[in-house]
Amino acid sequence: MEYSFPDLDLLENHNTKNKFMDREYVQAMAEELSSTLESFKVKCRITDVRMTPFAVLFDVMPDPGVSVKAFKNLRVDLEVHMASPVEIVGIGEKEFTIGIAIKNWDRPLVSLREIMESKEFKDNDYAIPIAAGIDVLGKEFLFDLAATPHLLVAGTTGSGKSTFIHDIVMSVVFSRTPDEVRFLMIDPKLVELQAYNDIPHMLMSVINDTKKAIEALQWVDQEMMERYNKFAAKNVKNIDSYNNAVSADERIPRIVIIVDEYMEMMFQAPKELKEYIKRLSRLARASGIHLVLATQRPSSDVITNDIKANIPCRASFTVVDWRESKTILDRTGAERLLGNGDMLFSAAETSIPIHAQAAYVSYEEIDRVISEIHG
């Protein structure tokens, strides 16, 4: 049966206007920032201001002899004087400037629809495009899940982790057919993923039982090896080359495996599960099989060095402390995120994580989309 893409009208547009988009308010903020830096004898001038609903980014040019370290050492003092969270986000877009982000405590909603309606999303050439949100500069933040090639997601309750998982699923449902991308979902808590049971992209119903999860991963492992045998027969090395070399009815879809609450699954069957996850993370990329591992509490005994070595792409929402931030991102910072979608996204090709606000999609929107697909 031919797949019909759902209409974007099923999703909502949320209003993101607030005081951080008010030029007079931001001008007063700029004056306060300048006077505060001057009071600490850090000589500089603001060269550019970029406004988003989530943060205002100031490009600051230090006077000769003023070091970047001077700004970093003042971060906590700036937070007190500005009465807002502050991040020194590195070198600004212009030469010889430093980026200072004043963050909004009140995290407005970024509509998933808003990102999907953007030119960037409509015109992308990604294999599995994900409408992730808006970055600290106010630009649409997209990434190709197929290029990651696997993804770790961490965050406490209320941080936005679960909504980000829904962003991934909805991005696929709106942009790729079941012939192009299939899902295998493991949800031990029976909470987040059950609604997707009957969408045509599913390889099987959402798995809640550890034993069935291991059996499913064993099947995926066999599927991976069968694919590599097919590639060898066609003298190609990856899924894209294979699909270009065969007829339309012989093409194979990419498979996205989502494991929610990965830590809980590990405690129930650590050895077998760990071996399959490690093997797939190491070998599955070229076969078009991609892992998304999500957890509320990232710990080093679960997110091991072996796992991290093969999953260089990580998305962290608010975590409990700096140790968890280092476990997921290899750096601190996620413990200072503000919740409700405030995110650090670390990709393999970037040394500094992307600071972004994840897109929001409600359960009501998801239900409408699923009903439309069934209808």
XYZ file of C-alpha atoms in Angstrom:
375
model
C 0.000 0.000 0.000
C 1.348 3.428 -0.977
C 2.314 5.706 1.911
C 0.752 9.169 2.088
C 2.702 11.764 4.039
C 0.661 13.448 6.807
C -0.223 17.128 6.435
C 1.819 19.661 8.424
C -1.468 21.307 9.428
C -1.803 18.468 11.969
C 1.007 20.133 13.916
C 0.690 23.386 15.860
C 2.491 26.702 15.656
C 3.496 27.825 19.131
C 4.143 31.487 19.849
C 7.771 32.108 20.798
C 7.604 35.913 21.151
C 8.844 37.246 24.511
C 10.972 39.990 26.056
C 14.169 38.554 24.563
C 12.803 39.617 21.167
C 12.143 43.183 22.374
C 14.850 45.563 21.069
C 14.512 48.043 23.933
C 14.873 45.274 26.516
C 17.912 43.850 24.706
C 19.471 47.322 24.406
C 19.182 47.739 28.181
C 20.741 44.282 28.576
C 23.671 45.301 26.349
C 24.283 48.437 28.429
C 24.187 46.391 31.641
C 26.633 43.840 30.212
C 29.043 46.583 29.110
C 28.984 48.371 32.467
C 29.399 45.084 34.370
C 32.446 44.059 32.324
C 33.911 47.542 32.770
C 33.389 47.367 36.540
C 35.580 44.236 36.559
C 38.179 46.094 34.466
C 37.614 43.905 31.404
C 37.940 46.430 28.582
C 35.951 45.537 25.466
C 33.136 46.647 23.188
C 30.024 44.905 21.868
C 30.248 44.590 18.078
C 27.088 42.610 17.278
C 23.868 41.445 18.931
C 21.751 38.479 17.827
C 18.328 37.963 19.346
C 16.409 34.697 19.733
C 13.526 33.832 22.073
C 15.929 31.659 24.118
C 19.092 33.719 24.351
C 20.697 36.951 23.260
C 24.182 36.463 21.856
C 26.616 39.355 22.165
C 29.776 39.412 20.060
C 32.337 41.178 22.229
C 35.712 42.471 20.992
C 38.322 42.570 23.784
C 40.797 45.427 23.953
C 44.453 44.509 23.286
C 45.891 42.536 26.187
C 42.512 41.228 27.465
C 42.445 37.412 27.417
C 39.558 35.037 26.713
C 40.216 33.558 30.147
C 39.192 36.862 31.754
C 35.670 36.431 30.357
C 35.436 32.779 31.396
C 36.530 33.625 34.935
C 33.718 36.190 35.173
C 30.864 33.897 34.091
C 29.356 33.442 37.566
C 29.719 37.162 38.384
C 27.990 38.031 35.114
C 25.116 35.699 36.002
C 24.591 37.527 39.287
C 24.668 40.983 37.683
C 22.600 40.053 34.628
C 20.112 37.974 36.695
C 20.186 35.336 33.940
C 22.249 32.254 33.062
C 25.368 33.175 31.079
C 27.506 31.071 28.749
C 30.813 32.027 27.162
C 30.207 30.258 23.872
C 33.675 30.664 22.376
C 34.920 32.728 19.494
C 32.209 34.784 17.808
C 31.350 34.671 14.124
C 33.549 37.718 13.452
C 37.318 37.718 13.850
C 38.752 38.572 17.281
C 35.380 38.490 19.060
C 34.068 36.374 21.936
C 30.468 35.160 22.117
C 28.568 35.806 25.363
C 25.091 34.258 25.515
C 22.570 35.611 28.041
C 20.002 32.835 28.362
C 16.281 33.138 28.997
C 15.020 31.424 32.161
C 11.579 31.160 30.571
C 12.057 28.586 27.810
C 9.449 29.271 25.097
C 8.266 26.488 22.824
C 9.777 25.912 19.390
C 7.181 24.250 17.196
C 8.315 21.144 15.361
C 6.095 22.443 12.555
C 8.135 25.672 12.428
C 11.327 23.707 11.717
C 9.671 21.397 9.190
C 8.226 24.363 7.277
C 11.664 25.956 6.951
C 13.489 26.071 3.622
C 16.419 24.264 5.262
C 14.272 21.223 6.103
C 12.380 21.169 2.819
C 15.525 21.463 0.686
C 17.864 19.142 2.618
C 19.445 16.109 0.968
C 19.859 14.070 4.156
C 19.120 10.339 4.213
C 17.263 10.656 7.548
C 16.623 14.374 8.185
C 15.841 15.309 11.785
C 14.135 18.633 12.604
C 15.889 19.110 15.939
C 15.160 22.722 16.941
C 16.748 26.182 16.868
C 20.374 26.924 17.752
C 21.629 29.726 19.976
C 21.926 32.013 16.927
C 18.249 31.502 16.066
C 18.956 29.285 13.033
C 17.065 26.075 12.294
C 19.016 23.138 13.672
C 18.829 19.989 11.537
C 20.999 16.900 11.360
C 21.193 13.686 9.360
C 20.649 10.717 11.663
C 22.157 8.426 9.019
C 25.426 10.386 9.179
C 25.767 10.437 12.962
C 25.760 7.261 12.526
C 24.411 6.458 16.028
C 23.160 8.763 18.784
C 23.262 8.889 22.591
C 20.532 10.971 24.282
C 20.542 11.822 27.999
C 18.455 14.006 30.273
C 16.518 14.036 33.529
C 12.723 14.074 33.853
C 11.356 17.319 32.392
C 14.550 18.118 30.515
C 13.121 17.567 27.022
C 14.762 14.203 26.267
C 11.510 12.382 25.517
C 10.211 15.163 23.283
C 13.483 15.030 21.351
C 12.900 11.302 20.728
C 9.443 12.202 19.382
C 11.085 14.839 17.135
C 13.169 12.047 15.609
C 10.165 9.795 14.966
C 7.946 12.596 13.640
C 10.716 13.872 11.351
C 10.859 10.450 9.716
C 7.072 10.056 9.506
C 6.768 13.413 7.713
C 9.708 12.999 5.336
C 10.443 9.330 4.618
C 8.296 6.381 3.516
C 8.387 2.940 5.191
C 10.300 1.753 2.105
C 13.056 4.220 3.017
C 13.201 4.052 6.834
C 11.901 1.510 9.352
C 11.815 1.642 13.153
C 12.506 -0.929 15.846
C 11.583 0.502 19.269
C 12.407 -0.802 22.753
C 10.544 0.872 25.627
C 10.920 -0.994 28.963
C 8.817 1.537 30.926
C 5.802 1.289 28.595
C 5.504 5.068 28.586
C 6.829 7.017 25.601
C 6.722 4.895 22.469
C 3.555 2.787 22.664
C 1.573 5.208 20.499
C 3.679 4.277 17.462
C 2.769 0.574 17.547
C 0.742 0.557 14.350
C 2.460 3.121 12.137
C 3.621 1.565 8.850
C 7.286 2.388 9.559
C 7.417 -0.152 12.403
C 9.221 -3.461 11.803
C 7.360 -4.932 14.781
C 5.351 -3.756 17.775
C 7.146 -1.741 20.457
C 9.149 -4.148 22.639
C 8.820 -3.894 26.430
C 10.347 -7.183 27.568
C 14.113 -7.639 27.971
C 14.138 -11.166 26.539
C 12.237 -10.024 23.425
C 14.578 -7.036 23.128
C 17.596 -9.343 23.014
C 15.860 -11.561 20.427
C 15.070 -8.490 18.317
C 18.671 -7.261 18.476
C 19.843 -10.750 17.528
C 17.568 -10.543 14.471
C 19.009 -7.109 13.612
C 22.519 -8.531 13.888
C 21.603 -11.298 11.427
C 19.962 -8.744 9.123
C 23.139 -6.664 9.213
C 25.273 -9.631 8.124
C 22.786 -10.579 5.380
C 23.019 -7.035 4.060
C 26.807 -7.178 3.948
C 26.572 -10.447 2.002
C 24.259 -8.706 -0.498
C 26.704 -5.811 -0.762
C 29.574 -8.219 -1.456
C 27.567 -9.932 -4.189
C 27.056 -6.562 -5.895
C 30.639 -5.451 -5.168
C 29.462 -2.385 -3.205
C 30.359 -1.179 0.279
C 27.261 0.495 1.713
C 23.486 0.781 1.586
C 23.424 3.798 -0.732
C 25.618 2.119 -3.351
C 23.576 -1.080 -3.081
C 20.219 0.683 -3.496
C 21.576 2.521 -6.540
C 22.728 -0.767 -8.063
C 19.471 -2.742 -7.769
C 15.891 -2.386 -8.999
C 13.327 -0.462 -6.945
C 11.721 -3.606 -5.504
C 15.122 -4.937 -4.337
C 16.075 -1.826 -2.370
C 16.363 -2.118 1.388
C 15.286 0.465 3.975
C 17.441 2.001 6.665
C 16.570 0.795 10.163
C 16.505 3.104 13.199
C 16.621 1.287 16.549
C 15.387 3.430 19.451
C 16.137 2.125 22.947
C 14.425 4.267 25.579
C 15.743 3.954 29.140
C 18.804 2.061 27.964
C 20.231 2.054 31.502
C 17.230 0.114 32.835
C 17.584 -2.519 30.114
C 21.275 -2.873 30.916
C 20.579 -3.648 34.567
C 18.164 -6.417 33.585
C 20.391 -8.193 31.032
C 23.742 -6.448 30.925
C 26.011 -8.964 29.213
C 23.909 -10.026 26.207
C 22.431 -6.594 25.585
C 25.796 -4.871 25.899
C 27.387 -7.255 23.394
C 24.705 -6.689 20.746
C 24.716 -2.911 21.254
C 28.520 -2.832 21.072
C 28.580 -4.986 17.937
C 25.880 -2.971 16.151
C 27.450 0.360 17.109
C 30.767 -0.871 15.714
C 29.622 -2.604 12.515
C 26.153 -1.449 11.481
C 26.774 1.978 9.947
C 27.413 0.988 6.334
C 24.476 -1.440 6.405
C 22.026 1.404 7.080
C 21.234 0.403 10.677
C 21.365 3.205 13.245
C 21.085 3.197 17.046
C 19.444 5.826 19.239
C 20.161 5.066 22.913
C 18.317 7.219 25.467
C 18.789 7.288 29.231
C 17.717 9.367 32.233
C 20.853 8.678 34.239
C 24.030 8.269 32.211
C 26.659 6.460 34.266
C 30.112 5.312 33.203
C 29.325 1.644 33.914
C 26.493 1.776 31.346
C 27.784 4.343 28.853
C 31.157 2.616 28.593
C 34.193 3.787 26.658
C 33.505 1.081 24.071
C 30.003 2.424 23.479
C 31.186 6.040 23.352
C 34.001 5.254 20.933
C 31.460 4.007 18.392
C 28.742 6.581 19.123
C 30.478 9.927 18.694
C 27.221 11.872 18.360
C 25.525 12.746 21.679
C 22.610 14.972 22.695
C 22.467 16.030 26.321
C 19.633 17.792 28.075
C 19.783 18.755 31.751
C 21.631 16.152 33.818
C 22.141 15.857 37.567
C 25.772 16.934 37.864
C 29.033 17.584 36.023
C 30.021 13.897 36.214
C 27.010 12.882 34.122
C 27.741 15.711 31.706
C 31.302 14.404 31.253
C 29.988 10.858 30.761
C 27.688 11.844 27.916
C 29.594 14.771 26.331
C 33.185 14.351 27.571
C 32.871 17.854 29.019
C 30.946 19.736 31.690
C 28.088 22.126 30.911
C 24.970 19.965 30.614
C 24.425 20.267 34.380
C 23.808 24.020 33.811
C 21.142 23.578 31.135
C 17.723 25.036 31.981
C 15.386 22.142 31.128
C 12.374 22.192 28.797
C 14.420 21.465 25.684
C 17.648 23.352 26.456
C 20.227 21.092 24.796
C 23.899 20.542 23.966
C 24.455 18.501 20.807
C 27.918 17.118 20.181
C 28.636 15.766 16.695
C 31.744 13.862 15.670
C 32.928 16.620 13.336
C 32.598 19.495 15.831
C 34.834 20.050 18.857
C 32.394 22.472 20.542
C 28.812 21.243 21.165
C 25.931 23.025 19.430
C 23.764 24.838 21.980
C 20.135 24.602 20.885
C 16.506 24.613 21.956
C 14.857 21.331 20.945
C 11.616 21.467 18.986
C 8.396 20.734 20.864
C 5.659 18.376 19.729
C 2.759 17.546 22.058
C 1.132 14.171 22.623
C -2.066 15.609 21.114
C -0.177 16.473 17.912
C 1.382 13.003 17.788
C -2.035 11.366 18.222
C -3.477 13.453 15.377
C -0.631 12.463 13.067
C -0.941 8.760 13.895
C -4.727 8.885 13.379
C -4.201 10.519 9.993
C -1.754 7.822 8.913
C -4.200 5.104 9.956
C -7.111 6.914 8.327
